[in-house]
């Protein structure tokens, strides 16, 4: 086991290092096109491997332009990854058979704790397919003849996709004409699900086709698919169209609404917490009140002499049209004047959720009352006067 | 309809202000403004008067209470001290002005110091007093005050006679028996002796009000300045205590209740005060131990924020004068917003409704 661990460790560290480097480079945007990439497109052709020994004479210019990963190399990486995964599972004391990617992430975060703020700069261990960018294989054979019939258009996968889609469209129309000729045509409008799925965005399509597209190309593509989906299609065509749709999840962040609590006198009240910059606030909103607000034991008019702060306090009540109906007691600490006002506002909105229907909670969320403001003070950097301000530039 | 609700047409019958008039506005004529209130009203109120072209004060409970006491004063007893206190912007100065107006209409002699804080700070020229070497004079402020005092109490100045001879300098002196107006004139003309003239006026009035010829109302706004600290410094940068200012010294004697035939109405305010925390509003905190002992015993009157009825009345007044131009100002929601934002504080409400 000890002997096995060392190479594993070396391989793991090599991959981790590579992963760190390449993933960062990928994050910068590796959408550059190069002819020599591994092709992985729908309707893909035979992957012809490049025999470097035979065509060493013909200098492959495309290959020199960008770093290429041969299929062998990728396969080796995948094997190493799997072996490394099993070793990692062993190290963590888990079962290697049922070691999922989340387990891998947790194990790596545990073994290599990193204090870096940028999440993409931390050590990762993922399947090589996610790390190495998709590349296209060389599109021509030994004799120089390209494999794909649309190679000389420049964007072969895109045009072949359009060709296929249009072919399907023509098929559907033919079928419709035949049905109409026979008289069996029935006008049935399809109930398409408008919400819940969306077309691929341009970046996703480019990733799928491993080709650079222009905006007009993308617009054409979308229009064609819309046209196709508007007609009654059968199962194969539905599947074809469906492969280009992604589901859209409505961001229903479940706001945990606590039920109303009752204090000794029988008054219903609800609490909430909020923070903004460095200020933290805790609020208790009482029902059946008259609009009195007390902050840290002091009336809010004395605590917030500035009108702007009092407007912030007023906002949740005003939004729900409950201006004079609640009493409020709050404690706040930290931050400055406006930060404390913002913290109390967030806490109030959260507390009011329990008094209010679900629709109104959704409206509050859309109004931004329930979102904590993530802005904090940016750190001052060395060599600059402030966070962004540079020292005065002197010519000499 | 609204006019009847919020306005009292009665002008002359100040004496008839009762509890049923609480929350309603009453008019002060321009004549009174020029004479009685030449120097008394807060600056924001003066701006409002100029905008609306009329001076309307709201009748409120603290002022009504004071008027009730004033109506029932026994002038044989020593003068009673009444102190208005309250948080910032609740209407202490305007309540004081209301009572001054009442007394002016009842033909009392008004001795009104608009803001005692103005005397203990920002004084450009401090002269060594001619009367007493240890004290300091403030010629400019004294002469301005004398001018305003003259406009307020013209008819009294000829009636009251001085009971001593005062020598100003080698050439000028005031004989015994000459009217007080001469002293005032002397102070206005010879600015160097203005502070001494003020001192003489105060002494004479105190002496003679006990005789019963007239009734004296001493009204001081911001009386906590008399016992606080000053920001004035001598030439050698050492601070001056309030006692060393001649005016303050004489005023302290005035505010003591060892004379009869009148009343003393005071306010304590943090707004102009020096070296006092913002949230202090109780007389104990603002006067300090020395001041509290000097003023003890007194009758404190709390001035608080508007109650709902007064708030409605104020909003109606603004709406009548077309001061609130926002469309929502007429609606219930608009009123609720204003209520929340100002927390029924008169000063805050006025600032909210003001121009930008």
GROMACS .gro file of C-alpha atoms in nm, chain A residues 291 293 298-303 305 307 310-311 313-314 317-318 321 323-324, chain B residues 87-88 278-279 305 328 333 336-345 348 352:
model
   38
  291UNK     CA    1  -4.649   5.286   1.500
  293UNK     CA    2  -4.058   5.236   1.726
  298UNK     CA    3  -3.443   5.541   2.252
  299UNK     CA    4  -3.719   5.676   2.032
  300UNK     CA    5  -3.636   5.640   1.665
  301UNK     CA    6  -3.672   6.012   1.605
  302UNK     CA    7  -3.386   6.076   1.847
  303UNK     CA    8  -3.175   5.784   1.738
  305UNK     CA    9  -3.207   6.242   1.329
  307UNK     CA   10  -3.466   6.174   0.747
  310UNK     CA   11  -3.614   5.706   0.897
  311UNK     CA   12  -3.727   5.655   0.541
  313UNK     CA   13  -3.717   5.221   0.850
  314UNK     CA   14  -4.047   5.319   0.693
  317UNK     CA   15  -4.422   4.908   0.647
  318UNK     CA   16  -4.505   5.145   0.367
  321UNK     CA   17  -4.943   4.944   0.367
  323UNK     CA   18  -4.780   5.207   0.852
  324UNK     CA   19  -4.953   5.269   1.181
  483UNK     CA   20  -3.718   6.741   2.335
  484UNK     CA   21  -3.585   6.922   2.036
  674UNK     CA   22  -2.768   6.607   2.212
  675UNK     CA   23  -3.018   6.389   2.387
  701UNK     CA   24  -4.493   6.611   2.033
  724UNK     CA   25  -5.038   6.217  -0.208
  729UNK     CA   26  -5.143   5.726   0.309
  732UNK     CA   27  -4.948   5.831   0.754
  733UNK     CA   28  -4.611   5.865   0.585
  734UNK     CA   29  -4.563   6.213   0.724
  735UNK     CA   30  -4.670   6.091   1.064
  736UNK     CA   31  -4.418   5.812   1.060
  737UNK     CA   32  -4.132   6.017   0.928
  738UNK     CA   33  -4.179   6.303   1.168
  739UNK     CA   34  -4.306   6.096   1.461
  740UNK     CA   35  -4.544   6.385   1.527
  741UNK     CA   36  -4.261   6.620   1.614
  744UNK     CA   37  -3.943   6.767   1.208
  748UNK     CA   38  -4.017   6.767   0.606
   0.00000   0.00000   0.00000
